[in-house]
Coordinates of N, CA, C and O in Angstrom, one line a residue:
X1 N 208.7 91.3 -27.6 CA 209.1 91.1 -26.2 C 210.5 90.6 -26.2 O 210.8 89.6 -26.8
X2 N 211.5 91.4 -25.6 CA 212.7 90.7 -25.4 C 213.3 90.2 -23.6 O 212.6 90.3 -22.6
X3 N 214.1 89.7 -23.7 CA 214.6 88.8 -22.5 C 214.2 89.9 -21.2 O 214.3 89.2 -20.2
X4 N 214.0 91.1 -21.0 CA 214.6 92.3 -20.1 C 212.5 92.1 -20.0 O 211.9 91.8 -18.9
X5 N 212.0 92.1 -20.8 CA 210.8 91.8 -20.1 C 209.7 91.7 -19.7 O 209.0 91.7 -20.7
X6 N 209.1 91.6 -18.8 CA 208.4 90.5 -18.1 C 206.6 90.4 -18.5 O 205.8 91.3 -18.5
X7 N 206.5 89.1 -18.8 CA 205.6 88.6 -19.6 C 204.4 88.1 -18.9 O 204.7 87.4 -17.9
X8 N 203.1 88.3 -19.0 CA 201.9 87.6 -18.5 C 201.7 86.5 -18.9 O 201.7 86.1 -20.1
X9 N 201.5 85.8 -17.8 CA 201.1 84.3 -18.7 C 200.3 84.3 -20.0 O 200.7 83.6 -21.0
X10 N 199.1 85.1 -19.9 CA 198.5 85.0 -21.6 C 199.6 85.2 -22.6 O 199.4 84.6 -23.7
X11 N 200.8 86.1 -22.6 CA 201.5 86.6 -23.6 C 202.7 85.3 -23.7 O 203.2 85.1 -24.8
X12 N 203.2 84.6 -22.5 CA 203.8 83.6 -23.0 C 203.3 82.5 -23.7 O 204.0 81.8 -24.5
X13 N 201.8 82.2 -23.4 CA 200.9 81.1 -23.5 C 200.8 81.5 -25.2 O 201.0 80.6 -26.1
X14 N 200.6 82.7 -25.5 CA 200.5 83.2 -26.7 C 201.9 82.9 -27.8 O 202.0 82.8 -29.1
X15 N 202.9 82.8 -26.8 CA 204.5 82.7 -27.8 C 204.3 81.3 -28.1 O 204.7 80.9 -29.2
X16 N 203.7 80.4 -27.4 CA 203.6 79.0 -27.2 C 202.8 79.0 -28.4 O 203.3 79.0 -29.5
X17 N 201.5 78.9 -28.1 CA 200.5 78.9 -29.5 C 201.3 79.1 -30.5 O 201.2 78.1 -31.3
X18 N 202.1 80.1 -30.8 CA 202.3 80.6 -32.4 C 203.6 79.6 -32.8 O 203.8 79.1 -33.8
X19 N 204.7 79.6 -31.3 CA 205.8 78.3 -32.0 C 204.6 77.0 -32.4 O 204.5 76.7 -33.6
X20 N 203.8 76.4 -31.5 CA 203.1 75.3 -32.2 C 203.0 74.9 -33.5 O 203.3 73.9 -34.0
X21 N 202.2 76.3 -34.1 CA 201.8 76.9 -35.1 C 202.8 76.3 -36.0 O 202.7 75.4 -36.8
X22 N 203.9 77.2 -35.8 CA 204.7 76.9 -36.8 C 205.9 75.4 -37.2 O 206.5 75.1 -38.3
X23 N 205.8 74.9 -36.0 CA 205.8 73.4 -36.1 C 205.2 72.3 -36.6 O 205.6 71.2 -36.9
X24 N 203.8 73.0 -36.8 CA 203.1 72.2 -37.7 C 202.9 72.9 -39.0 O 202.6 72.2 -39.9
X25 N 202.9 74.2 -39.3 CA 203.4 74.4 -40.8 C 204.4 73.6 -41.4 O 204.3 72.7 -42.2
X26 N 205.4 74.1 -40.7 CA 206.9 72.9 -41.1 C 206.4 71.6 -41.4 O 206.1 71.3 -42.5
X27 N 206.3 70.8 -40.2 CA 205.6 69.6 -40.7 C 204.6 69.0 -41.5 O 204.6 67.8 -41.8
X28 N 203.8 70.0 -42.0 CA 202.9 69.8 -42.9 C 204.0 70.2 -44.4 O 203.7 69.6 -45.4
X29 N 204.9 70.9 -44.5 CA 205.7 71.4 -45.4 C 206.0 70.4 -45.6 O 205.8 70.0 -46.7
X30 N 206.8 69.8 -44.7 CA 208.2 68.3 -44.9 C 207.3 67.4 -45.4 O 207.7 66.8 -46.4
X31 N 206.1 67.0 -45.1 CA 205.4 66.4 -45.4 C 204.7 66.4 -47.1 O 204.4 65.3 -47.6
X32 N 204.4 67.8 -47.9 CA 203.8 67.4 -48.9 C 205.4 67.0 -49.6 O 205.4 66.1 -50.4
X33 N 206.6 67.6 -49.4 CA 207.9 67.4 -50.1 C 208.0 65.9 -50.5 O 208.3 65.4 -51.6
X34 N 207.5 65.1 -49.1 CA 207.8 63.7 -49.1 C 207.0 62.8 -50.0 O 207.2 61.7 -50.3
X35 N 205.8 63.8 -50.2 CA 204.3 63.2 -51.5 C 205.2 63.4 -53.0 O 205.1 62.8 -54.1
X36 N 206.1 64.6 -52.6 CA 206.7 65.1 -54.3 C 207.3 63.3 -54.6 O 207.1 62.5 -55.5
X37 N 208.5 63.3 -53.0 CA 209.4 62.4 -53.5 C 208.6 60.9 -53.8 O 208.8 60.5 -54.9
X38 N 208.0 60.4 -52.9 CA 207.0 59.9 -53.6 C 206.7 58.8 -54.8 O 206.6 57.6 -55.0
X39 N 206.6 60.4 -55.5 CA 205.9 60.3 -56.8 C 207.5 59.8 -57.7 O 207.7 58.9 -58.5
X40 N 208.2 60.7 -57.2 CA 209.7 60.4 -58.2 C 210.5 59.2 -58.0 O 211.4 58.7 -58.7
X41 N 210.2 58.8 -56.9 CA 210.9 57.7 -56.3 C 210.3 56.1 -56.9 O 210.8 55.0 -56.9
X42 N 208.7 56.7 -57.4 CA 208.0 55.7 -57.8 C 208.0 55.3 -59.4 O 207.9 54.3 -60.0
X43 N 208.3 56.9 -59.7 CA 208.1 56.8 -61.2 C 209.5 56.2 -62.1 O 209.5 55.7 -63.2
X44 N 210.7 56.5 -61.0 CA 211.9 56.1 -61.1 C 212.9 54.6 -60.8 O 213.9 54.3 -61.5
X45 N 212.4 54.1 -59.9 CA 212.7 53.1 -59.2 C 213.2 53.0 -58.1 O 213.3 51.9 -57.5
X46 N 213.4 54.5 -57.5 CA 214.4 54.5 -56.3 C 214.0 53.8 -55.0 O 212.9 54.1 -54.5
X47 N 214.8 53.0 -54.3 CA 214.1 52.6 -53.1 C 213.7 53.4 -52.5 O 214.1 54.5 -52.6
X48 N 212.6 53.1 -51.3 CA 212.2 54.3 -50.3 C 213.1 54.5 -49.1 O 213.3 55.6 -48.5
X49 N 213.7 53.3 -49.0 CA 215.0 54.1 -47.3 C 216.3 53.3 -48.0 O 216.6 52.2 -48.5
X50 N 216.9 54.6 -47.9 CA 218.1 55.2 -48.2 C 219.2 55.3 -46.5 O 219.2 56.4 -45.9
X51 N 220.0 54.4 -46.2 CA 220.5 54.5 -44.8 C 221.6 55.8 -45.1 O 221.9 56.6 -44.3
X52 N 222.0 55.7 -46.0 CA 223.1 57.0 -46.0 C 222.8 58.2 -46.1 O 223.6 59.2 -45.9
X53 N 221.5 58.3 -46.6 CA 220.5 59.6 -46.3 C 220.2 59.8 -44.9 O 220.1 60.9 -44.4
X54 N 219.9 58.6 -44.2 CA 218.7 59.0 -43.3 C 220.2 59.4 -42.1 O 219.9 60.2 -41.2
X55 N 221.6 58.7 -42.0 CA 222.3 59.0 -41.1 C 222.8 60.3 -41.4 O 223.3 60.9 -40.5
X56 N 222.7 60.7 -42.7 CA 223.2 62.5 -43.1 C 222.1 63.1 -42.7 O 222.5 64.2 -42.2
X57 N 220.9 63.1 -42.6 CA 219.8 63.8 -42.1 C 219.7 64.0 -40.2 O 219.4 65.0 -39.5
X58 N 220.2 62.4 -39.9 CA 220.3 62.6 -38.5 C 221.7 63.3 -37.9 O 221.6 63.4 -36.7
X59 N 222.7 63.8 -38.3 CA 223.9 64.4 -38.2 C 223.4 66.4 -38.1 O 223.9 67.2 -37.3
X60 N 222.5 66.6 -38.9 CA 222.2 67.7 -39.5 C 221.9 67.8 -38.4 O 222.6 68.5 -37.6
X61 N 220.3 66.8 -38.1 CA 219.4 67.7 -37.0 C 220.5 67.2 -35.8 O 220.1 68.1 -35.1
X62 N 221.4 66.6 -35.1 CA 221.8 67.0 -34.4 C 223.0 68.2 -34.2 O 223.3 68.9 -33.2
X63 N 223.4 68.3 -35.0 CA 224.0 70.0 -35.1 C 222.7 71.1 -34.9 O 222.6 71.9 -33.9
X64 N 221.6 71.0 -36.1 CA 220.9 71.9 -35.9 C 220.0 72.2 -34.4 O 219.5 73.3 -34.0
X65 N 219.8 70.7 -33.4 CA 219.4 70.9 -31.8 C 220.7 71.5 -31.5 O 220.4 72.7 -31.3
X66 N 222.1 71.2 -31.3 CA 222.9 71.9 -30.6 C 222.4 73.4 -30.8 O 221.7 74.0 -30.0
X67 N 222.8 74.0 -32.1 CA 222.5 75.3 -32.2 C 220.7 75.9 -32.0 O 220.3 77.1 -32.1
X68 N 220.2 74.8 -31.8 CA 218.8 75.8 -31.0 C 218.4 75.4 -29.9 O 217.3 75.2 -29.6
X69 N 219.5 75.3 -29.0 CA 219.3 74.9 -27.6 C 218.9 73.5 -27.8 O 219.2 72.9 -26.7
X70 N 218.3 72.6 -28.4 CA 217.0 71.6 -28.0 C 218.0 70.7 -27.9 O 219.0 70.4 -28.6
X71 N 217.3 70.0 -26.6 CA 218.2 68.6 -26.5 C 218.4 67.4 -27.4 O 217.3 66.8 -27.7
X72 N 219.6 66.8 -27.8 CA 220.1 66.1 -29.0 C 218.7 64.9 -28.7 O 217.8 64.8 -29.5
X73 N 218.8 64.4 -27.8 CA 217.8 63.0 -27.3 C 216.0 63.7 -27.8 O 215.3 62.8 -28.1
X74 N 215.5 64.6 -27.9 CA 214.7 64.7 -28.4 C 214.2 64.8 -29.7 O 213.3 64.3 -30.3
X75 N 215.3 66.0 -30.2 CA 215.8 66.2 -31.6 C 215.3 64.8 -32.5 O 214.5 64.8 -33.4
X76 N 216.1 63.8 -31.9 CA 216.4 62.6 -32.3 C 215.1 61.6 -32.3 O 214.6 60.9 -33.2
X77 N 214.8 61.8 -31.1 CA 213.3 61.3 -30.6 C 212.0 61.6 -31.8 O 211.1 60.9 -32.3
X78 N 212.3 62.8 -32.1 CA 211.2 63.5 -33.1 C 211.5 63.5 -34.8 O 210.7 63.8 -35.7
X79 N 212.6 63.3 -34.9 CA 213.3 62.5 -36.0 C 212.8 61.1 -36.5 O 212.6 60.8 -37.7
X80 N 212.8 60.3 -35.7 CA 212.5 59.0 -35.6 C 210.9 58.5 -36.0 O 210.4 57.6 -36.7
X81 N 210.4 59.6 -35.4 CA 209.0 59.5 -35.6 C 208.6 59.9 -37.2 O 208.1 59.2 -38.1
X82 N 209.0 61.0 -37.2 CA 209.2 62.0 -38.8 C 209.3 61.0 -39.8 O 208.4 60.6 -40.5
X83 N 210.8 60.4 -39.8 CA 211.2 59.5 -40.8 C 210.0 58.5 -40.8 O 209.2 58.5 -41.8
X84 N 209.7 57.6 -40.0 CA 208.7 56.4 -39.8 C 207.4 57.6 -41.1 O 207.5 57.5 -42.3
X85 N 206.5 58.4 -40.5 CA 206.1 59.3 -41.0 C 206.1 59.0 -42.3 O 205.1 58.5 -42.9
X86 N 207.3 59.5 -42.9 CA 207.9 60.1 -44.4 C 207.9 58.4 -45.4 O 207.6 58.4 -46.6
X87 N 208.4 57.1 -44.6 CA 208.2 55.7 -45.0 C 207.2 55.2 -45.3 O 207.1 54.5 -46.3
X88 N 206.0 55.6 -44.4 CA 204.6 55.5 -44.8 C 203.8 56.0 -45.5 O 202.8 55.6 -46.1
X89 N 204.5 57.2 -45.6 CA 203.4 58.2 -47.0 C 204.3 57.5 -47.9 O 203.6 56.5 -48.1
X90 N 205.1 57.4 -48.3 CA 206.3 56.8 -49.1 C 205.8 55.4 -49.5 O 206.1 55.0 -50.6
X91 N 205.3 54.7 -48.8 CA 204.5 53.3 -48.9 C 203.0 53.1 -49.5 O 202.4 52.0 -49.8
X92 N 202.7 54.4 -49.5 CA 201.4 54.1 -49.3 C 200.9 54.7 -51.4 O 201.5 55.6 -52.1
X93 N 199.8 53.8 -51.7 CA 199.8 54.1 -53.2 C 199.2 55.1 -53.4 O 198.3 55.7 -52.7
X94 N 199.9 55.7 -55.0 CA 199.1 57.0 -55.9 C 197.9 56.7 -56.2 O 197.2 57.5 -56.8

């Protein structure tokens, strides 16, 4: 389907379903990476929050909301959550 058009609600409801979809693949993705780091972070010593990481990670996703339309304030919003997220599996024992 391109912009020129015009869509039935089942077929947008349907674009909706499949981005979901893939927002939680992603998330489930970021998420086992964070079980990898985890393990290395545990086996190594490294602390679990890193501020000079986490303000280079927040720089990214706000470049990467400018460039996909999405507004910086939610970007951010859902960031926040993520990382909390990523601290807890990161806390939690092997």
């Amino acid at each position: 389907m391109n912009s020129n058009d015009i869509a039935t609600l089942e077929e947008i409801r349907e674009l909706i379903d499949e981005a979901d979809k893939l927002l939680l693949l992603t998330l489930g993705k970021r998420f086992r990476a964070v079980g990898f780091l985890r393990k290395l972070k545990n086996a190594t010593g490294i602390r679990i929050e890193d501020a000079k990481r986490e303000e280079a990670v927040r720089e990214l996703w706000k470049r990467h909301a400018k460039e996909s339309n999405v507004p910086e304030e939610l970007a951010l919003l859902m960031l926040d959550f993520i990382l909390s997220e990523s601290k807890r599996i990161q806390n939690e024992p092997q």
